[in-house]
mmCIF file of C-alpha atoms in Angstrom:
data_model
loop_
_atom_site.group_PDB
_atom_site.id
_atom_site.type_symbol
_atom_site.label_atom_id
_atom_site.label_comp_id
_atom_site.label_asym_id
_atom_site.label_seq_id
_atom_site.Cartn_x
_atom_site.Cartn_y
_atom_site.Cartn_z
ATOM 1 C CA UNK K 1 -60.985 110.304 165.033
ATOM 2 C CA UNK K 2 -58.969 107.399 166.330
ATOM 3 C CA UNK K 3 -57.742 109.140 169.522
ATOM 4 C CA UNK K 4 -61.389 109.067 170.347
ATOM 5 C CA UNK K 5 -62.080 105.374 170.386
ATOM 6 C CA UNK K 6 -60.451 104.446 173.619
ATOM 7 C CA UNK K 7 -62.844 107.069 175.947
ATOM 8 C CA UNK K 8 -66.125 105.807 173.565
ATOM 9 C CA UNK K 9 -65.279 102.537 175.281
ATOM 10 C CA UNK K 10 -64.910 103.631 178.752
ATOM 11 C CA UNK K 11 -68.071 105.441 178.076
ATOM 12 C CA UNK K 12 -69.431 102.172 177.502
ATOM 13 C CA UNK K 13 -68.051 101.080 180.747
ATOM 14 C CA UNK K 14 -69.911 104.268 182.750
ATOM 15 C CA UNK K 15 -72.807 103.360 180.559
ATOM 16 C CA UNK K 16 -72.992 99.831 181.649
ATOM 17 C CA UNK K 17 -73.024 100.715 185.102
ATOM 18 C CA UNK K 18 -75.348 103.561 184.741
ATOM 19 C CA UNK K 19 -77.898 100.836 183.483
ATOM 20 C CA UNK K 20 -76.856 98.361 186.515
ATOM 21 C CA UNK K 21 -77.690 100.922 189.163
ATOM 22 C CA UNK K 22 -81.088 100.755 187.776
ATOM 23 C CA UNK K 23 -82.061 97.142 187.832
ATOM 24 C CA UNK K 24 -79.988 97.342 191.565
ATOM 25 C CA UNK K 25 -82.449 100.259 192.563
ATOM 26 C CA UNK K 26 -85.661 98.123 191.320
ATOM 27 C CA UNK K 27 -84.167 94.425 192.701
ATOM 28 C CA UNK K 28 -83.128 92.948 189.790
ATOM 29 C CA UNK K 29 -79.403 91.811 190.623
ATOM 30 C CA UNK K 30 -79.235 88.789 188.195
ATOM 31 C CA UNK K 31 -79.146 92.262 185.526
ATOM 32 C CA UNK K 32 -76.991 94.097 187.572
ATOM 33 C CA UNK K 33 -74.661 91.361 187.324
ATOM 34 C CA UNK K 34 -75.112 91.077 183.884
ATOM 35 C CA UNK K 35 -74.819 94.595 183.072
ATOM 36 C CA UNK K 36 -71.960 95.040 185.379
ATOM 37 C CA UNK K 37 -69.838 92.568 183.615
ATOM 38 C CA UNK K 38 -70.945 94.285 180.050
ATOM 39 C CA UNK K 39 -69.399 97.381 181.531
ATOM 40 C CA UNK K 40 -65.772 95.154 182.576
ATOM 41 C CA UNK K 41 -65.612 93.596 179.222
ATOM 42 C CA UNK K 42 -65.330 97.432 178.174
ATOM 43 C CA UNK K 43 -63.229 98.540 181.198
ATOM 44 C CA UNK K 44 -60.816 95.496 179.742
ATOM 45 C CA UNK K 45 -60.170 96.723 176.175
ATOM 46 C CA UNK K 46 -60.204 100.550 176.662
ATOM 47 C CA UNK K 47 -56.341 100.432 177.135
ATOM 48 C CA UNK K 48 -56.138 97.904 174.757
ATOM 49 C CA UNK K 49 -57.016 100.210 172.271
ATOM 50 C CA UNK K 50 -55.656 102.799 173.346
ATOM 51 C CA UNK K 51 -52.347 101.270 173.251
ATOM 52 C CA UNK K 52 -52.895 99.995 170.112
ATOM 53 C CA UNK K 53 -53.739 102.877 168.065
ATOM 54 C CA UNK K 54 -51.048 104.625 169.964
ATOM 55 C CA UNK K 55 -53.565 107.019 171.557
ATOM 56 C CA UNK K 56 -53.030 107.064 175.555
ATOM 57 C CA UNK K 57 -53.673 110.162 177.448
ATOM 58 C CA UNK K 58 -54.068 111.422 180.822
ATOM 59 C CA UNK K 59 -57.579 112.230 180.346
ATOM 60 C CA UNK K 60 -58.427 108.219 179.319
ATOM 61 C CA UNK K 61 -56.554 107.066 182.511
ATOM 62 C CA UNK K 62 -59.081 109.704 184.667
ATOM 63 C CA UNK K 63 -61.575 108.883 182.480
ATOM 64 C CA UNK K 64 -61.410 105.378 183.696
ATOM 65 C CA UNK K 65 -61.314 105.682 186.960
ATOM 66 C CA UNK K 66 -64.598 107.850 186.723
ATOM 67 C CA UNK K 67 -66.324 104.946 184.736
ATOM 68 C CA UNK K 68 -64.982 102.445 187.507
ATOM 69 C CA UNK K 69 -66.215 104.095 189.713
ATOM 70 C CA UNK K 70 -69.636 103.639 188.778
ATOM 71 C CA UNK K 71 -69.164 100.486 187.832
ATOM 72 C CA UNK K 72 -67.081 98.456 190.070
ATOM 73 C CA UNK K 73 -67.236 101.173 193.289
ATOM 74 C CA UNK K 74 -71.335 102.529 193.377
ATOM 75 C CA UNK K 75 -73.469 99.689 191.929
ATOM 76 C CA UNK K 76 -71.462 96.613 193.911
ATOM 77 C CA UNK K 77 -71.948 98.923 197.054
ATOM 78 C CA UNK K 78 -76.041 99.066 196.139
ATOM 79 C CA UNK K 79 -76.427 95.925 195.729
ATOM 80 C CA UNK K 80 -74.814 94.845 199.422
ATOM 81 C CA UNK K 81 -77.166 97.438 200.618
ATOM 82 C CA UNK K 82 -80.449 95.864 199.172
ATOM 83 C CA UNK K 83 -78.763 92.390 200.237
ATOM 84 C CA UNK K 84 -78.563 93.670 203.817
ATOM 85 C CA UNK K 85 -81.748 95.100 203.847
ATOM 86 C CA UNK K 86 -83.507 92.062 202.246
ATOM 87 C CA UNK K 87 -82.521 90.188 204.682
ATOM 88 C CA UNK K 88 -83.830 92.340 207.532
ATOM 89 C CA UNK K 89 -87.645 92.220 205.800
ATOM 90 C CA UNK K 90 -87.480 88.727 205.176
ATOM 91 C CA UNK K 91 -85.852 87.000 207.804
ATOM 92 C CA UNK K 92 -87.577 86.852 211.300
ATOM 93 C CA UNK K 93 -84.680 87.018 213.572
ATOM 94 C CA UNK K 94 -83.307 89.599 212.062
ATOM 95 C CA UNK K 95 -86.747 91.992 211.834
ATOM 96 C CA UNK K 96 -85.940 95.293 213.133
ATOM 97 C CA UNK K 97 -87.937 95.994 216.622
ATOM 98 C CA UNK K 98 -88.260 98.579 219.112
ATOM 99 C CA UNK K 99 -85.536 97.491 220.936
ATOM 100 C CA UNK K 100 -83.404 97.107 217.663
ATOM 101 C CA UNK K 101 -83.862 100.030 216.101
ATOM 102 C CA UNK K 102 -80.381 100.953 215.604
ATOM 103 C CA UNK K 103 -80.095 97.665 212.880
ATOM 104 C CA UNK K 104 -81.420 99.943 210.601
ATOM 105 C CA UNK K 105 -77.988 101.398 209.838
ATOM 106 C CA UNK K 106 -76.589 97.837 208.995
ATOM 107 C CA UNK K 107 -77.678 97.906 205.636
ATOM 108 C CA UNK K 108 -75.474 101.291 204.910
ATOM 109 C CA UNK K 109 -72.396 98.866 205.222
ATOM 110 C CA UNK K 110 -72.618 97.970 202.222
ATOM 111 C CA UNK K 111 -71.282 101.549 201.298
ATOM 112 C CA UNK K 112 -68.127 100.422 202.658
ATOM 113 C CA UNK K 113 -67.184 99.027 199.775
ATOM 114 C CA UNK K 114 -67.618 102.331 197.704
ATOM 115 C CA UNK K 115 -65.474 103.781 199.832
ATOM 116 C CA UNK K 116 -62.602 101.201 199.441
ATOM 117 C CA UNK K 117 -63.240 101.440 195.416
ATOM 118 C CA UNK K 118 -63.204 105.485 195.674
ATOM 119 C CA UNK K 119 -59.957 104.976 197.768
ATOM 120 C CA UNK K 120 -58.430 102.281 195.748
ATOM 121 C CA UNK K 121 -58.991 104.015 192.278
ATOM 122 C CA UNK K 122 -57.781 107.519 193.822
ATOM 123 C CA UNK K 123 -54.402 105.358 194.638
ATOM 124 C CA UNK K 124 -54.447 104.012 191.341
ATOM 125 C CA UNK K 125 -54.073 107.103 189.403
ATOM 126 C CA UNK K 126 -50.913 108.520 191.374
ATOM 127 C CA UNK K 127 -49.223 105.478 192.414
ATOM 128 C CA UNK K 128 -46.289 104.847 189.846
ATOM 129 C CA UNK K 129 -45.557 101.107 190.651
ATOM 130 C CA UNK K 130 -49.031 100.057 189.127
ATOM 131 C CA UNK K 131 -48.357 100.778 185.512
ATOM 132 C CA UNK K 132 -47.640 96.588 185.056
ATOM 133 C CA UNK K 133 -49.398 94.974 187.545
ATOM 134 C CA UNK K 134 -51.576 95.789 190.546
ATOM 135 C CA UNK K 135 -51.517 96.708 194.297
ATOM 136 C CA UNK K 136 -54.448 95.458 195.946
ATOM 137 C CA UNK K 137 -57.631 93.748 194.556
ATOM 138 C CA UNK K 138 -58.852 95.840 191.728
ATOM 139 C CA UNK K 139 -62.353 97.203 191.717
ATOM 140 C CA UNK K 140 -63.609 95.103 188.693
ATOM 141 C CA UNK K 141 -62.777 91.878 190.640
ATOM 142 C CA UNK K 142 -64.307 92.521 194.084
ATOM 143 C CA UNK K 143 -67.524 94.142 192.305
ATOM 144 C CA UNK K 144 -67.711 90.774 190.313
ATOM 145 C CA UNK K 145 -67.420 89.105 193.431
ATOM 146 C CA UNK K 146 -70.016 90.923 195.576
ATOM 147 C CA UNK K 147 -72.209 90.884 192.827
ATOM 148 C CA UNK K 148 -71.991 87.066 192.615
ATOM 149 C CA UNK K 149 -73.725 86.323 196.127
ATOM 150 C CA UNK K 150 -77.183 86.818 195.230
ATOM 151 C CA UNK K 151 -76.855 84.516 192.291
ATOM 152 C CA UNK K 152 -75.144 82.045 193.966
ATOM 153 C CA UNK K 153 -77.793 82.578 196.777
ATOM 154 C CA UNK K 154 -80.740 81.923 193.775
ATOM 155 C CA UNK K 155 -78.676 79.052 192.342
ATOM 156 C CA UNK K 156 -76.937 76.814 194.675
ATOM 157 C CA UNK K 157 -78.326 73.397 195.898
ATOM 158 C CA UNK K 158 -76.238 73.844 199.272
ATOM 159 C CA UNK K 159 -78.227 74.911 202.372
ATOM 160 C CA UNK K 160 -74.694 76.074 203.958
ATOM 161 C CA UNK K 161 -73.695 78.339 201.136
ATOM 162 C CA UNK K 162 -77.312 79.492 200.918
ATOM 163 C CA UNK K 163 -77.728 80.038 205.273
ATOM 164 C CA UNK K 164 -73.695 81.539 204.439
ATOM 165 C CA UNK K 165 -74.697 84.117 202.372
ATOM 166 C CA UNK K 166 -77.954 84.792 204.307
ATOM 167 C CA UNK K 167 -76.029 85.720 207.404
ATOM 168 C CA UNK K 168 -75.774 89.661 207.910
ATOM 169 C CA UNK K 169 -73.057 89.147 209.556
ATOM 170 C CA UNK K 170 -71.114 87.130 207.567
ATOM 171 C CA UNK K 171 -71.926 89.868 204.437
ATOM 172 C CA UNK K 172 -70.766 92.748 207.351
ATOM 173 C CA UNK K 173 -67.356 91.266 207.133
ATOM 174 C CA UNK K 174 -67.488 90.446 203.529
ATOM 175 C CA UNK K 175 -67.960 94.304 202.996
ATOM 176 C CA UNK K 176 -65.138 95.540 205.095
ATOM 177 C CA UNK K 177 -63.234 93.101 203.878
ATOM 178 C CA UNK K 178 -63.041 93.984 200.438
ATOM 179 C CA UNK K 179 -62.539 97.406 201.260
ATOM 180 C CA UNK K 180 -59.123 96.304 202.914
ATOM 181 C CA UNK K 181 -58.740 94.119 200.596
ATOM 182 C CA UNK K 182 -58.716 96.652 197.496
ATOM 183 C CA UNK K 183 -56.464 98.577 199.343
ATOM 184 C CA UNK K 184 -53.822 96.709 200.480
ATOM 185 C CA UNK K 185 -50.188 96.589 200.008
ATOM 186 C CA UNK K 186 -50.561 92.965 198.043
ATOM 187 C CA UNK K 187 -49.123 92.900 194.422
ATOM 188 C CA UNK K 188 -51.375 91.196 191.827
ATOM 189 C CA UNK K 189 -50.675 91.163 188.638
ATOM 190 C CA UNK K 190 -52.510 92.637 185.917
ATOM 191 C CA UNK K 191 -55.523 91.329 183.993
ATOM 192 C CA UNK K 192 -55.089 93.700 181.212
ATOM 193 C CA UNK K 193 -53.723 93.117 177.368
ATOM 194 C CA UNK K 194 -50.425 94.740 177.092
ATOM 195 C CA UNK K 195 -50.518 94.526 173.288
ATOM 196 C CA UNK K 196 -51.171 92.636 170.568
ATOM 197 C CA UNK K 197 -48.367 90.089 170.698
ATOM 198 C CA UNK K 198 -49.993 87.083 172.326
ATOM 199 C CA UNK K 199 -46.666 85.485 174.084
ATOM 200 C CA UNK K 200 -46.621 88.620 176.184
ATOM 201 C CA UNK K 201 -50.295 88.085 176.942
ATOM 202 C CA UNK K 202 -49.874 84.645 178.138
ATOM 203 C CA UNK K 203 -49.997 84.278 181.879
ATOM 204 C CA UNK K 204 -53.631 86.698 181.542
ATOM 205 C CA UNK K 205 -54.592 84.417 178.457
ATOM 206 C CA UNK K 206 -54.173 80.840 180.651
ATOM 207 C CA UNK K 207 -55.947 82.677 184.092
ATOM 208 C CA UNK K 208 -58.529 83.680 181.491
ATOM 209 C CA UNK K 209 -58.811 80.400 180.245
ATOM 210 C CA UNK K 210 -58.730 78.405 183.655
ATOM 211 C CA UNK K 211 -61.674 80.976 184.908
ATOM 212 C CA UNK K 212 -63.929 80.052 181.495
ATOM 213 C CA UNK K 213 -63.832 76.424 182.867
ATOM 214 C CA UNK K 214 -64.336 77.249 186.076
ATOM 215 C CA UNK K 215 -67.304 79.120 185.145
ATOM 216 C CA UNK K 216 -68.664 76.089 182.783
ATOM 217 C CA UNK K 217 -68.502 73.663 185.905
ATOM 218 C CA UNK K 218 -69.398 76.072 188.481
ATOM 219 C CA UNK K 219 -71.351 79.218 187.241
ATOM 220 C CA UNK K 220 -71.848 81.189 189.655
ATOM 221 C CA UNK K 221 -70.033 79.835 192.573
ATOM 222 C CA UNK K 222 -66.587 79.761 190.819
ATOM 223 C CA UNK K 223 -66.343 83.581 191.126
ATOM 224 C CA UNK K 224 -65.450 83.506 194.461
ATOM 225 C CA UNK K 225 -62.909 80.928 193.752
ATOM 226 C CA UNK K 226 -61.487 82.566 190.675
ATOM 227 C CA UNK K 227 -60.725 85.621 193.059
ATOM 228 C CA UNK K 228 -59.319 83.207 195.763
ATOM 229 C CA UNK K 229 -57.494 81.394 192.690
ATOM 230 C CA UNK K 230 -56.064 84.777 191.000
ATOM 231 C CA UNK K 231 -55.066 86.596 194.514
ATOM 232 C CA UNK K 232 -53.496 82.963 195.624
ATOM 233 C CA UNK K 233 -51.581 83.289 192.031
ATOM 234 C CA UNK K 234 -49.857 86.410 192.438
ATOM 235 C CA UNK K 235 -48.309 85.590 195.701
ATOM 236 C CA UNK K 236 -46.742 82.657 194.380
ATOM 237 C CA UNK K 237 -45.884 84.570 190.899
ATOM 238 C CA UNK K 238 -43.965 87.158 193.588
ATOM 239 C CA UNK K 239 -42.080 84.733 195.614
ATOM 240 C CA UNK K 240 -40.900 83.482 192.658
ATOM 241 C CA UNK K 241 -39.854 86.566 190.911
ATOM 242 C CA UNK K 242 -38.177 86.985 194.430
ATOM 243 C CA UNK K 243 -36.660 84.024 194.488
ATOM 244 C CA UNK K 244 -35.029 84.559 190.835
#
């Protein structure tokens, strides 16, 4: 029965962002978000417990990618898409005309970054030096981040960060950006419990920590800087271990 546990929670996860995909389709992105980080919390302790109870397999590790997919790869993808094509119904200058007709195809940019998560989790499963830590941004932390815009959008007091955020252009580059950004050769480390001993838990216990205040002063605008703050503290965590 136990060997089962682990792939009930990444069901969860695939659950999660079964339900997100929903409330993307029909405009609701503050539940997206929501629902998206339900599905994380469960992408987070499915190897927890399967290390734990001493239960890994090759079919959880697959399994997980397939749930991330969904997840962090498909919904964050949607919801750049309705972002994109928001803004080309509600904003003037950027109305599609006659002459612009080919704008229309902006808004499928977003897919981008589905492609990067397909292409990052495909590398994930086969590339051996990931067992301990991570090469390139993982999928739960750029779909956390994409999915933050519109609620910063809805939230923040600051016209820049608002007229930011509003810019197609701007959320163009954003999208191809975290496609290369998923995928490239930068070492992070990982996010993930390793077991139950806490002192080998520490450095993701204190990020953990540092991002819960973050959040409490910031809400939604301190995801983008917890991603700046965790990619900015695995470079230095390498040089170091270089250094050594």
């Amino acid at each position: 029965m136990k060997k089962h546990i682990p792939n009930v929670i990444t069901l969860l996860n695939l659950l999660s962002g079964l339900v997100a995909l929903v409330y993307a389709f029909d405009d609701n992105l503050q539940m997206a978000f929501f629902w998206v980080c339900l599905g994380i919390f469960f992408d987070f302790w499915d190897g927890f417990a399967a290390r734990v109870l001493k239960v890994s397999s090759p079919l959880g590790v697959q399994l997980d990618s397939l749930a991330d997919m969904v997840t962090s790869g498909v919904v964050p993808g949607v919801v750049m898409y309705q972002m994109l094509a928001h803004i080309q119904e509600n904003y003037e200058q950027y109305t599609i005309t006659e002459d612009t007709f080919f704008m229309k195809l902006v808004p499928f940019t977003g897919f981008v970054i589905t492609l990067g998560a397909c292409m990052r989790l495909a590398k994930f499963n086969i590339d051996t030096r990931q067992t301990d830590s991570f090469i390139g941004l993982p999928t739960p932390a750029n779909a956390l981040f994409i999915l933050s815009i519109p609620l910063i959008m809805n939230t923040t007091e600051s016209d820049f960060v608002f007229n930011f955020f509003s810019n197609p252009y701007v959320l163009v580059v954003i999208s191809l950006f975290s496609a290369f950004i998923m995928n490239a050769e930068l070492p992070l480390f990982s996010l993930k419990t390793k077991n139950k001993n806490l002192s080998d838990n520490k450095l993701t216990l204190l990020f953990l920590g540092i991002c819960a205040l973050l959040l409490l002063f910031f809400r939604f605008e301190a995801i983008p800087l917890i991603i700046i703050f965790y990619i900015i503290l695995s470079v230095v965590l390498n040089k170091t271990k270089k250094s050594v």
